[in-house]
PDB file of C-alpha atoms and ligand atoms in Angstrom:
ATOM      1  CA  MET R  12     158.266  70.084  67.086  1.00 91.00           C
ATOM      2  CA  MET R  13     155.238  67.886  67.757  1.00 94.00           C
ATOM      3  CA  ASP R  14     151.932  69.759  67.810  1.00 95.00           C
ATOM      4  CA  PHE R  15     150.439  68.106  70.893  1.00 95.00           C
ATOM      5  CA  ALA R  16     147.015  69.768  70.670  1.00 93.00           C
ATOM      6  CA  LYS R  17     146.649  68.694  67.027  1.00 96.00           C
ATOM      7  CA  LEU R  18     147.461  65.087  67.917  1.00 98.00           C
ATOM      8  CA  PHE R  19     144.210  64.761  69.868  1.00 98.00           C
ATOM      9  CA  SER R  20     142.148  67.443  68.113  1.00 98.00           C
ATOM     10  CA  LEU R  21     138.895  66.676  66.315  1.00 98.00           C
ATOM     11  CA  GLU R  22     138.671  70.218  64.952  1.00 98.00           C
ATOM     12  CA  GLY R  23     136.035  70.486  62.240  1.00 98.00           C
ATOM     13  CA  ARG R  24     135.164  66.765  62.204  1.00 98.00           C
ATOM     14  CA  VAL R  25     131.636  65.445  61.755  1.00 98.00           C
ATOM     15  CA  ALA R  26     130.639  62.577  64.057  1.00 99.00           C
ATOM     16  CA  VAL R  27     127.647  60.350  64.766  1.00 99.00           C
ATOM     17  CA  VAL R  28     127.234  58.760  68.190  1.00 99.00           C
ATOM     18  CA  THR R  29     124.400  56.241  68.377  1.00 98.00           C
ATOM     19  CA  GLY R  30     122.773  56.061  71.784  1.00 98.00           C
ATOM     20  CA  GLY R  31     124.273  59.483  72.435  1.00 98.00           C
ATOM     21  CA  SER R  32     121.382  60.689  74.580  1.00 98.00           C
ATOM     22  CA  ARG R  33     122.652  59.256  77.866  1.00 98.00           C
ATOM     23  CA  GLY R  34     125.231  57.058  79.574  1.00 98.00           C
ATOM     24  CA  ILE R  35     128.367  56.124  77.679  1.00 98.00           C
ATOM     25  CA  GLY R  36     127.188  57.609  74.374  1.00 98.00           C
ATOM     26  CA  ARG R  37     126.621  60.947  76.025  1.00 98.00           C
ATOM     27  CA  MET R  38     130.116  60.807  77.608  1.00 98.00           C
ATOM     28  CA  ILE R  39     131.624  60.229  74.152  1.00 99.00           C
ATOM     29  CA  ALA R  40     129.525  62.966  72.526  1.00 99.00           C
ATOM     30  CA  GLU R  41     130.574  65.426  75.241  1.00 98.00           C
ATOM     31  CA  GLY R  42     134.224  64.533  74.608  1.00 98.00           C
ATOM     32  CA  PHE R  43     133.879  64.998  70.854  1.00 98.00           C
ATOM     33  CA  VAL R  44     132.300  68.434  71.320  1.00 98.00           C
ATOM     34  CA  ALA R  45     135.140  69.422  73.677  1.00 98.00           C
ATOM     35  CA  ALA R  46     137.733  68.137  71.170  1.00 98.00           C
ATOM     36  CA  GLY R  47     136.429  70.510  68.505  1.00 98.00           C
ATOM     37  CA  CYS R  48     134.024  68.538  66.319  1.00 98.00           C
ATOM     38  CA  ALA R  49     132.007  70.777  64.021  1.00 98.00           C
ATOM     39  CA  ARG R  50     128.946  68.609  64.461  1.00 98.00           C
ATOM     40  CA  VAL R  51     128.202  65.619  66.703  1.00 98.00           C
ATOM     41  CA  TYR R  52     124.928  63.963  65.726  1.00 98.00           C
ATOM     42  CA  ILE R  53     123.365  61.962  68.535  1.00 98.00           C
ATOM     43  CA  THR R  54     120.592  59.458  68.024  1.00 98.00           C
ATOM     44  CA  ALA R  55     118.278  57.441  70.283  1.00 98.00           C
ATOM     45  CA  ARG R  56     114.554  56.637  70.391  1.00 98.00           C
ATOM     46  CA  LYS R  57     113.299  59.024  73.086  1.00 98.00           C
ATOM     47  CA  ALA R  58     113.219  62.297  71.161  1.00 98.00           C
ATOM     48  CA  ALA R  59     112.807  64.551  74.199  1.00 98.00           C
ATOM     49  CA  VAL R  60     115.917  63.109  75.865  1.00 98.00           C
ATOM     50  CA  VAL R  61     117.953  63.360  72.644  1.00 98.00           C
ATOM     51  CA  GLU R  62     116.948  66.992  72.281  1.00 98.00           C
ATOM     52  CA  GLN R  63     117.624  67.828  75.928  1.00 98.00           C
ATOM     53  CA  THR R  64     121.087  66.253  75.783  1.00 98.00           C
ATOM     54  CA  ALA R  65     121.947  68.080  72.560  1.00 98.00           C
ATOM     55  CA  HIS R  66     120.826  71.325  74.168  1.00 98.00           C
ATOM     56  CA  GLU R  67     123.027  70.644  77.214  1.00 98.00           C
ATOM     57  CA  LEU R  68     126.100  69.716  75.151  1.00 98.00           C
ATOM     58  CA  GLY R  69     125.965  72.911  73.081  1.00 97.00           C
ATOM     59  CA  GLU R  70     125.328  73.949  69.509  1.00 97.00           C
ATOM     60  CA  ALA R  71     127.814  71.498  67.953  1.00 98.00           C
ATOM     61  CA  CYS R  72     125.619  68.655  69.198  1.00 98.00           C
ATOM     62  CA  VAL R  73     122.725  67.894  66.853  1.00 98.00           C
ATOM     63  CA  PRO R  74     119.721  65.727  67.836  1.00 98.00           C
ATOM     64  CA  LEU R  75     118.532  63.093  65.339  1.00 98.00           C
ATOM     65  CA  PRO R  76     116.011  60.879  67.141  1.00 98.00           C
ATOM     66  CA  GLY R  77     115.155  57.454  65.729  1.00 98.00           C
ATOM     67  CA  ASP R  78     115.032  53.703  66.293  1.00 98.00           C
ATOM     68  CA  ILE R  79     118.027  51.983  64.694  1.00 98.00           C
ATOM     69  CA  SER R  80     117.145  48.428  65.704  1.00 98.00           C
ATOM     70  CA  THR R  81     115.607  47.782  62.258  1.00 98.00           C
ATOM     71  CA  LEU R  82     116.987  48.169  58.737  1.00 98.00           C
ATOM     72  CA  ASP R  83     114.284  50.750  57.998  1.00 98.00           C
ATOM     73  CA  GLY R  84     115.409  52.821  60.969  1.00 98.00           C
ATOM     74  CA  ILE R  85     119.060  52.461  59.969  1.00 98.00           C
ATOM     75  CA  GLN R  86     118.290  53.564  56.413  1.00 98.00           C
ATOM     76  CA  ALA R  87     116.240  56.527  57.681  1.00 98.00           C
ATOM     77  CA  LEU R  88     119.227  57.728  59.736  1.00 98.00           C
ATOM     78  CA  ALA R  89     121.606  57.260  56.785  1.00 98.00           C
ATOM     79  CA  ASP R  90     119.241  59.166  54.470  1.00 98.00           C
ATOM     80  CA  GLU R  91     118.877  62.026  56.947  1.00 98.00           C
ATOM     81  CA  LEU R  92     122.649  62.315  57.316  1.00 98.00           C
ATOM     82  CA  ALA R  93     123.140  62.245  53.551  1.00 98.00           C
ATOM     83  CA  LYS R  94     120.784  65.231  53.258  1.00 98.00           C
ATOM     84  CA  ARG R  95     122.849  67.197  55.754  1.00 98.00           C
ATOM     85  CA  GLU R  96     126.480  66.173  55.183  1.00 98.00           C
ATOM     86  CA  THR R  97     128.839  65.386  52.303  1.00 98.00           C
ATOM     87  CA  GLY R  98     131.095  63.271  54.506  1.00 98.00           C
ATOM     88  CA  LEU R  99     131.245  61.555  57.896  1.00 98.00           C
ATOM     89  CA  ASP R 100     134.565  61.499  59.779  1.00 98.00           C
ATOM     90  CA  ILE R 101     133.573  59.431  62.823  1.00 99.00           C
ATOM     91  CA  LEU R 102     130.852  56.854  63.485  1.00 99.00           C
ATOM     92  CA  VAL R 103     130.499  55.512  67.031  1.00 99.00           C
ATOM     93  CA  ASN R 104     128.294  52.412  67.156  1.00 99.00           C
ATOM     94  CA  ASN R 105     127.390  52.694  70.834  1.00 98.00           C
ATOM     95  CA  ALA R 106     123.634  52.037  71.179  1.00 98.00           C
ATOM     96  CA  GLY R 107     123.167  48.716  72.900  1.00 98.00           C
ATOM     97  CA  VAL R 108     120.761  46.719  74.996  1.00 98.00           C
ATOM     98  CA  ALA R 109     120.950  43.868  77.520  1.00 98.00           C
ATOM     99  CA  TRP R 110     118.510  41.145  78.611  1.00 98.00           C
ATOM    100  CA  GLY R 111     118.700  39.070  81.756  1.00 97.00           C
ATOM    101  CA  ALA R 112     116.868  35.792  82.426  1.00 98.00           C
ATOM    102  CA  THR R 113     117.873  32.440  83.834  1.00 97.00           C
ATOM    103  CA  PHE R 114     119.300  29.845  81.464  1.00 97.00           C
ATOM    104  CA  GLU R 115     116.116  27.766  81.779  1.00 98.00           C
ATOM    105  CA  THR R 116     113.709  30.633  81.029  1.00 98.00           C
ATOM    106  CA  PHE R 117     115.711  32.782  78.613  1.00 98.00           C
ATOM    107  CA  PRO R 118     113.264  33.818  75.814  1.00 98.00           C
ATOM    108  CA  GLU R 119     113.890  34.072  72.082  1.00 98.00           C
ATOM    109  CA  GLN R 120     112.847  37.729  72.233  1.00 98.00           C
ATOM    110  CA  GLY R 121     115.737  38.403  74.609  1.00 98.00           C
ATOM    111  CA  TRP R 122     118.081  36.800  72.142  1.00 98.00           C
ATOM    112  CA  ASP R 123     116.871  38.588  68.983  1.00 98.00           C
ATOM    113  CA  LYS R 124     116.481  42.060  70.500  1.00 98.00           C
ATOM    114  CA  VAL R 125     120.031  42.019  71.845  1.00 98.00           C
ATOM    115  CA  MET R 126     121.671  40.488  68.790  1.00 98.00           C
ATOM    116  CA  ASP R 127     119.814  42.887  66.465  1.00 98.00           C
ATOM    117  CA  LEU R 128     120.862  46.120  68.151  1.00 98.00           C
ATOM    118  CA  ASN R 129     124.292  45.037  69.418  1.00 98.00           C
ATOM    119  CA  VAL R 130     125.604  43.184  66.357  1.00 98.00           C
ATOM    120  CA  LYS R 131     123.380  43.645  63.313  1.00 98.00           C
ATOM    121  CA  THR R 132     122.946  47.401  63.704  1.00 98.00           C
ATOM    122  CA  PRO R 133     126.688  48.275  63.880  1.00 98.00           C
ATOM    123  CA  PHE R 134     127.256  46.227  60.705  1.00 98.00           C
ATOM    124  CA  PHE R 135     124.369  47.622  58.665  1.00 99.00           C
ATOM    125  CA  LEU R 136     124.690  51.203  59.886  1.00 99.00           C
ATOM    126  CA  THR R 137     128.357  51.188  58.858  1.00 99.00           C
ATOM    127  CA  GLN R 138     127.363  49.625  55.510  1.00 98.00           C
ATOM    128  CA  ARG R 139     124.741  52.315  54.871  1.00 98.00           C
ATOM    129  CA  LEU R 140     127.159  55.105  55.884  1.00 98.00           C
ATOM    130  CA  HIS R 141     130.075  53.652  53.912  1.00 98.00           C
ATOM    131  CA  GLY R 142     129.745  56.256  51.153  1.00 98.00           C
ATOM    132  CA  LEU R 143     129.837  59.199  53.573  1.00 98.00           C
ATOM    133  CA  LEU R 144     132.754  57.668  55.515  1.00 98.00           C
ATOM    134  CA  LYS R 145     134.733  57.133  52.301  1.00 98.00           C
ATOM    135  CA  ALA R 146     134.009  60.694  51.219  1.00 98.00           C
ATOM    136  CA  ALA R 147     135.514  62.028  54.477  1.00 98.00           C
ATOM    137  CA  ALA R 148     138.570  59.736  54.367  1.00 98.00           C
ATOM    138  CA  THR R 149     140.787  61.945  52.245  1.00 96.00           C
ATOM    139  CA  ASP R 150     143.521  63.792  54.189  1.00 93.00           C
ATOM    140  CA  HIS R 151     142.906  61.712  57.333  1.00 97.00           C
ATOM    141  CA  PRO R 152     141.319  58.306  57.933  1.00 98.00           C
ATOM    142  CA  ALA R 153     137.626  58.166  58.763  1.00 98.00           C
ATOM    143  CA  LYS R 154     136.925  56.258  61.979  1.00 99.00           C
ATOM    144  CA  VAL R 155     134.387  53.667  63.062  1.00 99.00           C
ATOM    145  CA  ILE R 156     134.409  52.882  66.786  1.00 99.00           C
ATOM    146  CA  ASN R 157     132.322  49.941  67.981  1.00 99.00           C
ATOM    147  CA  VAL R 158     131.380  49.959  71.661  1.00 98.00           C
ATOM    148  CA  SER R 159     131.349  46.363  72.883  1.00 98.00           C
ATOM    149  CA  SER R 160     131.973  45.345  76.504  1.00 98.00           C
ATOM    150  CA  ILE R 161     134.396  43.566  78.760  1.00 97.00           C
ATOM    151  CA  ASP R 162     131.605  40.938  78.858  1.00 97.00           C
ATOM    152  CA  GLY R 163     132.667  40.084  75.299  1.00 97.00           C
ATOM    153  CA  MET R 164     136.175  39.347  76.591  1.00 97.00           C
ATOM    154  CA  LYS R 165     135.529  37.561  79.877  1.00 94.00           C
ATOM    155  CA  ASN R 166     132.593  36.135  81.816  1.00 91.00           C
ATOM    156  CA  ASN R 167     130.613  37.911  84.451  1.00 87.00           C
ATOM    157  CA  PRO R 168     128.194  35.906  86.629  1.00 87.00           C
ATOM    158  CA  TRP R 169     124.988  37.598  85.369  1.00 91.00           C
ATOM    159  CA  ASP R 170     122.340  35.720  83.330  1.00 95.00           C
ATOM    160  CA  THR R 171     122.881  37.850  80.228  1.00 97.00           C
ATOM    161  CA  TYR R 172     123.590  35.092  77.703  1.00 98.00           C
ATOM    162  CA  SER R 173     122.774  36.917  74.474  1.00 98.00           C
ATOM    163  CA  TYR R 174     124.548  40.055  75.721  1.00 98.00           C
ATOM    164  CA  HIS R 175     127.800  38.169  76.346  1.00 98.00           C
ATOM    165  CA  ALA R 176     127.569  36.527  72.911  1.00 98.00           C
ATOM    166  CA  SER R 177     126.671  39.795  71.163  1.00 98.00           C
ATOM    167  CA  LYS R 178     129.613  41.659  72.628  1.00 98.00           C
ATOM    168  CA  ALA R 179     132.103  38.897  71.781  1.00 98.00           C
ATOM    169  CA  ALA R 180     130.642  38.940  68.257  1.00 98.00           C
ATOM    170  CA  LEU R 181     131.150  42.698  68.040  1.00 98.00           C
ATOM    171  CA  VAL R 182     134.790  42.412  69.153  1.00 98.00           C
ATOM    172  CA  HIS R 183     135.435  39.980  66.305  1.00 98.00           C
ATOM    173  CA  LEU R 184     133.264  41.873  63.811  1.00 98.00           C
ATOM    174  CA  THR R 185     135.441  44.906  64.583  1.00 98.00           C
ATOM    175  CA  ARG R 186     138.518  42.941  63.435  1.00 98.00           C
ATOM    176  CA  ARG R 187     136.782  41.744  60.276  1.00 98.00           C
ATOM    177  CA  MET R 188     135.380  45.135  59.317  1.00 98.00           C
ATOM    178  CA  ALA R 189     138.760  46.754  60.004  1.00 98.00           C
ATOM    179  CA  ALA R 190     140.464  44.342  57.612  1.00 98.00           C
ATOM    180  CA  GLU R 191     137.936  45.201  54.905  1.00 98.00           C
ATOM    181  CA  LEU R 192     137.577  48.950  55.297  1.00 98.00           C
ATOM    182  CA  VAL R 193     141.249  49.821  55.722  1.00 98.00           C
ATOM    183  CA  LYS R 194     141.514  49.853  51.907  1.00 98.00           C
ATOM    184  CA  ASP R 195     139.116  52.834  51.924  1.00 98.00           C
ATOM    185  CA  ASN R 196     141.185  54.660  54.561  1.00 98.00           C
ATOM    186  CA  ILE R 197     138.491  53.892  57.153  1.00 98.00           C
ATOM    187  CA  VAL R 198     139.973  52.734  60.455  1.00 99.00           C
ATOM    188  CA  VAL R 199     137.727  50.511  62.558  1.00 99.00           C
ATOM    189  CA  SER R 200     138.466  49.960  66.239  1.00 99.00           C
ATOM    190  CA  GLY R 201     136.521  49.371  69.416  1.00 98.00           C
ATOM    191  CA  ILE R 202     136.039  50.215  73.066  1.00 98.00           C
ATOM    192  CA  ALA R 203     135.145  47.622  75.696  1.00 98.00           C
ATOM    193  CA  PRO R 204     133.820  49.528  78.716  1.00 98.00           C
ATOM    194  CA  GLY R 205     133.991  48.186  82.227  1.00 97.00           C
ATOM    195  CA  ALA R 206     131.603  49.607  84.848  1.00 97.00           C
ATOM    196  CA  PHE R 207     130.215  53.035  83.942  1.00 98.00           C
ATOM    197  CA  PRO R 208     127.140  54.572  85.598  1.00 96.00           C
ATOM    198  CA  SER R 209     124.134  54.428  83.276  1.00 96.00           C
ATOM    199  CA  GLU R 210     120.563  53.220  82.892  1.00 95.00           C
ATOM    200  CA  MET R 211     121.954  49.897  81.678  1.00 95.00           C
ATOM    201  CA  ASN R 212     124.502  49.583  84.476  1.00 94.00           C
ATOM    202  CA  LYS R 213     122.244  50.542  87.375  1.00 93.00           C
ATOM    203  CA  ALA R 214     124.622  48.884  89.832  1.00 92.00           C
ATOM    204  CA  ALA R 215     127.411  51.292  88.856  1.00 94.00           C
ATOM    205  CA  LYS R 216     124.911  54.175  88.878  1.00 95.00           C
ATOM    206  CA  ASN R 217     123.259  53.448  92.219  1.00 95.00           C
ATOM    207  CA  ALA R 218     125.908  51.529  94.146  1.00 94.00           C
ATOM    208  CA  GLY R 219     129.171  52.725  92.615  1.00 94.00           C
ATOM    209  CA  ASP R 220     131.143  52.367  95.848  1.00 94.00           C
ATOM    210  CA  LEU R 221     130.166  48.723  96.145  1.00 93.00           C
ATOM    211  CA  VAL R 222     130.950  47.965  92.498  1.00 94.00           C
ATOM    212  CA  ALA R 223     134.282  49.779  92.861  1.00 95.00           C
ATOM    213  CA  LYS R 224     135.460  47.242  95.425  1.00 92.00           C
ATOM    214  CA  GLY R 225     135.747  44.575  92.702  1.00 91.00           C
ATOM    215  CA  ILE R 226     137.686  46.817  90.301  1.00 94.00           C
ATOM    216  CA  PRO R 227     141.508  46.860  90.483  1.00 94.00           C
ATOM    217  CA  VAL R 228     141.709  50.699  90.463  1.00 95.00           C
ATOM    218  CA  LYS R 229     138.909  50.806  93.102  1.00 95.00           C
ATOM    219  CA  ARG R 230     136.561  53.151  91.296  1.00 97.00           C
ATOM    220  CA  ILE R 231     133.966  53.003  88.529  1.00 97.00           C
ATOM    221  CA  GLY R 232     134.589  54.755  85.203  1.00 98.00           C
ATOM    222  CA  ASP R 233     133.609  58.365  84.550  1.00 98.00           C
ATOM    223  CA  THR R 234     133.130  60.757  81.644  1.00 98.00           C
ATOM    224  CA  LEU R 235     136.829  61.641  81.362  1.00 98.00           C
ATOM    225  CA  ASP R 236     137.817  57.953  81.195  1.00 98.00           C
ATOM    226  CA  MET R 237     135.354  57.250  78.374  1.00 98.00           C
ATOM    227  CA  ALA R 238     135.809  60.533  76.497  1.00 98.00           C
ATOM    228  CA  GLY R 239     139.607  60.183  76.731  1.00 98.00           C
ATOM    229  CA  GLY R 240     139.586  56.744  75.113  1.00 98.00           C
ATOM    230  CA  ALA R 241     137.134  57.733  72.399  1.00 99.00           C
ATOM    231  CA  ILE R 242     139.018  60.936  71.531  1.00 98.00           C
ATOM    232  CA  PHE R 243     142.272  58.950  71.355  1.00 98.00           C
ATOM    233  CA  LEU R 244     140.801  56.458  68.873  1.00 98.00           C
ATOM    234  CA  ALA R 245     138.971  59.105  66.832  1.00 98.00           C
ATOM    235  CA  SER R 246     141.897  61.534  66.531  1.00 98.00           C
ATOM    236  CA  ARG R 247     145.301  61.398  64.775  1.00 98.00           C
ATOM    237  CA  ALA R 248     146.635  59.806  67.965  1.00 98.00           C
ATOM    238  CA  GLY R 249     144.678  56.617  67.249  1.00 98.00           C
ATOM    239  CA  ASP R 250     145.233  56.315  63.486  1.00 98.00           C
ATOM    240  CA  TYR R 251     147.467  53.238  63.875  1.00 98.00           C
ATOM    241  CA  VAL R 252     145.041  51.303  66.109  1.00 98.00           C
ATOM    242  CA  VAL R 253     143.304  49.065  63.563  1.00 98.00           C
ATOM    243  CA  GLY R 254     140.814  46.315  64.441  1.00 98.00           C
ATOM    244  CA  THR R 255     141.690  46.426  68.139  1.00 98.00           C
ATOM    245  CA  THR R 256     139.135  46.747  70.929  1.00 98.00           C
ATOM    246  CA  LEU R 257     140.484  48.768  73.827  1.00 98.00           C
ATOM    247  CA  PRO R 258     139.209  47.785  77.286  1.00 98.00           C
ATOM    248  CA  ILE R 259     138.508  50.904  79.386  1.00 98.00           C
ATOM    249  CA  ASP R 260     137.765  49.100  82.603  1.00 97.00           C
ATOM    250  CA  GLY R 261     140.059  50.037  85.481  1.00 97.00           C
ATOM    251  CA  GLY R 262     141.897  46.733  85.085  1.00 95.00           C
ATOM    252  CA  ILE R 263     139.037  44.200  85.253  1.00 94.00           C
ATOM    253  CA  VAL R 264     139.947  42.244  82.113  1.00 94.00           C
ATOM    254  CA  ASN R 265     143.577  41.987  83.154  1.00 92.00           C
ATOM    255  CA  GLY R 266     142.894  41.693  86.894  1.00 86.00           C
ATOM    256  CA  SER R 267     142.896  38.669  89.140  1.00 75.00           C
ATOM    257  CA  MET R 268     140.321  37.368  91.604  1.00 69.00           C
ATOM    258  CA  ARG R 269     142.319  39.047  94.370  1.00 70.00           C
ATOM    259  CA  GLU R 270     140.327  42.281  93.873  1.00 67.00           C
ATOM    260  CA  ARG R 271     137.167  40.362  94.677  1.00 67.00           C
ATOM    261  CA  GLY R 272     138.722  38.962  97.806  1.00 68.00           C
ATOM    262  CA  VAL R 273     138.774  35.332  96.632  1.00 63.00           C
ATOM    263  CA  ASP R 274     141.329  32.956  95.152  1.00 63.00           C
ATOM    264  CA  PRO R 275     140.572  31.037  91.903  1.00 58.00           C
ATOM    265  CA  LEU R 276     138.886  28.279  93.950  1.00 63.00           C
ATOM    266  CA  GLY R 277     136.599  30.781  95.661  1.00 63.00           C
ATOM    267  CA  ASN R 278     138.417  30.712  99.008  1.00 70.00           C
ATOM    268  CA  ALA R 279     138.528  33.997 100.887  1.00 71.00           C
ATOM    269  CA  LEU R 280     141.910  35.721 100.736  1.00 67.00           C
TER     270      LEU R 280
HETATM  271  N1  NAP Z 309     127.477  51.159  81.322  1.00 87.32           N
HETATM  272  C1  NAP Z 309     128.328  50.162  81.376  1.00 87.32           C
HETATM  273  O1  NAP Z 309     128.869  49.842  82.433  1.00 87.32           O
HETATM  274  C2  NAP Z 309     128.665  49.409  80.114  1.00 87.32           C
HETATM  275  C3  NAP Z 309     129.638  48.416  80.224  1.00 87.32           C
HETATM  276  C4  NAP Z 309     130.012  47.726  79.091  1.00 87.32           C
HETATM  277  C5  NAP Z 309     129.446  48.041  77.863  1.00 87.32           C
HETATM  278  N2  NAP Z 309     128.494  49.001  77.783  1.00 87.32           N
HETATM  279  C6  NAP Z 309     127.953  49.307  76.436  1.00 87.32           C
HETATM  280  O2  NAP Z 309     127.959  50.699  76.221  1.00 87.32           O
HETATM  281  C7  NAP Z 309     126.880  51.063  75.354  1.00 87.32           C
HETATM  282  C8  NAP Z 309     126.066  52.151  76.024  1.00 87.32           C
HETATM  283  O3  NAP Z 309     125.522  51.613  77.226  1.00 87.32           O
HETATM  284  P1  NAP Z 309     124.984  52.491  78.424  1.00 87.32           P
HETATM  285  O4  NAP Z 309     125.418  51.834  79.654  1.00 87.32           O
HETATM  286  O5  NAP Z 309     125.302  53.927  78.199  1.00 87.32           O
HETATM  287  O6  NAP Z 309     123.418  52.199  78.242  1.00 87.32           O
HETATM  288  P2  NAP Z 309     122.122  53.111  78.357  1.00 87.32           P
HETATM  289  O7  NAP Z 309     122.255  54.137  79.412  1.00 87.32           O
HETATM  290  O8  NAP Z 309     120.991  52.160  78.396  1.00 87.32           O
HETATM  291  O9  NAP Z 309     122.118  53.883  76.956  1.00 87.32           O
HETATM  292  C9  NAP Z 309     121.770  53.221  75.763  1.00 87.32           C
HETATM  293  C10 NAP Z 309     121.580  54.258  74.687  1.00 87.32           C
HETATM  294  O10 NAP Z 309     121.167  53.597  73.480  1.00 87.32           O
HETATM  295  C11 NAP Z 309     119.900  54.141  73.050  1.00 87.32           C
HETATM  296  N3  NAP Z 309     119.137  53.100  72.381  1.00 87.32           N
HETATM  297  C12 NAP Z 309     118.673  51.946  72.940  1.00 87.32           C
HETATM  298  N4  NAP Z 309     117.957  51.264  72.018  1.00 87.32           N
HETATM  299  C13 NAP Z 309     117.999  51.993  70.854  1.00 87.32           C
HETATM  300  C14 NAP Z 309     117.437  51.824  69.571  1.00 87.32           C
HETATM  301  N5  NAP Z 309     116.696  50.763  69.260  1.00 87.32           N
HETATM  302  N6  NAP Z 309     117.671  52.764  68.623  1.00 87.32           N
HETATM  303  C15 NAP Z 309     118.415  53.872  68.936  1.00 87.32           C
HETATM  304  N7  NAP Z 309     118.980  54.081  70.142  1.00 87.32           N
HETATM  305  C16 NAP Z 309     118.757  53.152  71.094  1.00 87.32           C
HETATM  306  C17 NAP Z 309     119.259  54.652  74.345  1.00 87.32           C
HETATM  307  O11 NAP Z 309     118.260  55.638  74.154  1.00 87.32           O
HETATM  308  P3  NAP Z 309     116.690  55.252  73.945  1.00 87.32           P
HETATM  309  O12 NAP Z 309     116.304  54.294  75.031  1.00 87.32           O
HETATM  310  O13 NAP Z 309     115.972  56.569  74.029  1.00 87.32           O
HETATM  311  O14 NAP Z 309     116.588  54.671  72.573  1.00 87.32           O
HETATM  312  C18 NAP Z 309     120.498  55.263  75.012  1.00 87.32           C
HETATM  313  O15 NAP Z 309     120.808  56.494  74.421  1.00 87.32           O
HETATM  314  C19 NAP Z 309     126.097  49.769  75.106  1.00 87.32           C
HETATM  315  O16 NAP Z 309     126.489  49.207  73.877  1.00 87.32           O
HETATM  316  C20 NAP Z 309     126.508  48.889  76.257  1.00 87.32           C
HETATM  317  O17 NAP Z 309     126.377  47.520  75.944  1.00 87.32           O
HETATM  318  C21 NAP Z 309     128.078  49.683  78.884  1.00 87.32           C
END
């Protein structure tokens, strides 16, 4: 008889969720706590917010504030984890940033900041945590989950050039890292969120009903949508999903222009 609860359980697992203090990272951390993780480390720069979130999510959630946009910050997080744990079952590379400016005025700073945190950090943080991930990958695979975006799979009309490029890069980096790390029993996969309310997606946060009109299922995403996908990938249920990025988007990537009320030529339907 199939043990259904065990299929999705994260009982006793140790996880790190970068950018776990708010938004999508917090939704994932909350899900991991509910699924039975022993410890869910959350990291972000604003220490007070990290600590408040950890307090709200309960004693399994552990605050580890820090800036992971630089190699020094990444190494500091890896060193701190190595002091506390002998293995790491789940790493969620979620922390991300966006930058908007017109094509003509887009600055180099808006390119480097976004590419550093959204692409370089997931690679180097996974590299620096490789030893801990391998150590945990004994009776079950360790998991790395990269949070990209549907903007890495299709265009949106916003002037977020480096963000689009960074997320497409992360979708492909997920495939490449999966091919490499599978030999160590580390399964790498990804999540491409659609519209979820957060500081980054202020439109979904402040005008969710309006945003929902353009989404095939006619609502924005919520904590259960995000936690459900992350728990699936992190648990036994997702062990055979290797190198794939799962859109959790209410149908945007696979939708048509009909939801937006226009045909492909922009004519009203
Ligand atoms: N919300 C959406 O609709 C949506 C859609 C598609 C993809 N995504 C992706 O989902 C991820 C989370 O986005 P979100 O919407 O939840 O954004 P958010 O509310 O802005 O949260 C970003 C998180 O990352 C942390 N962070 C930012 N810079 C950091 C740094 N240098 N070092 C450590 N932590 C840092 C932030 O905390 P601090 O500021 O305190 O550091 C915060 O915890 C991102 O990768 C984003 O691209 C979001």
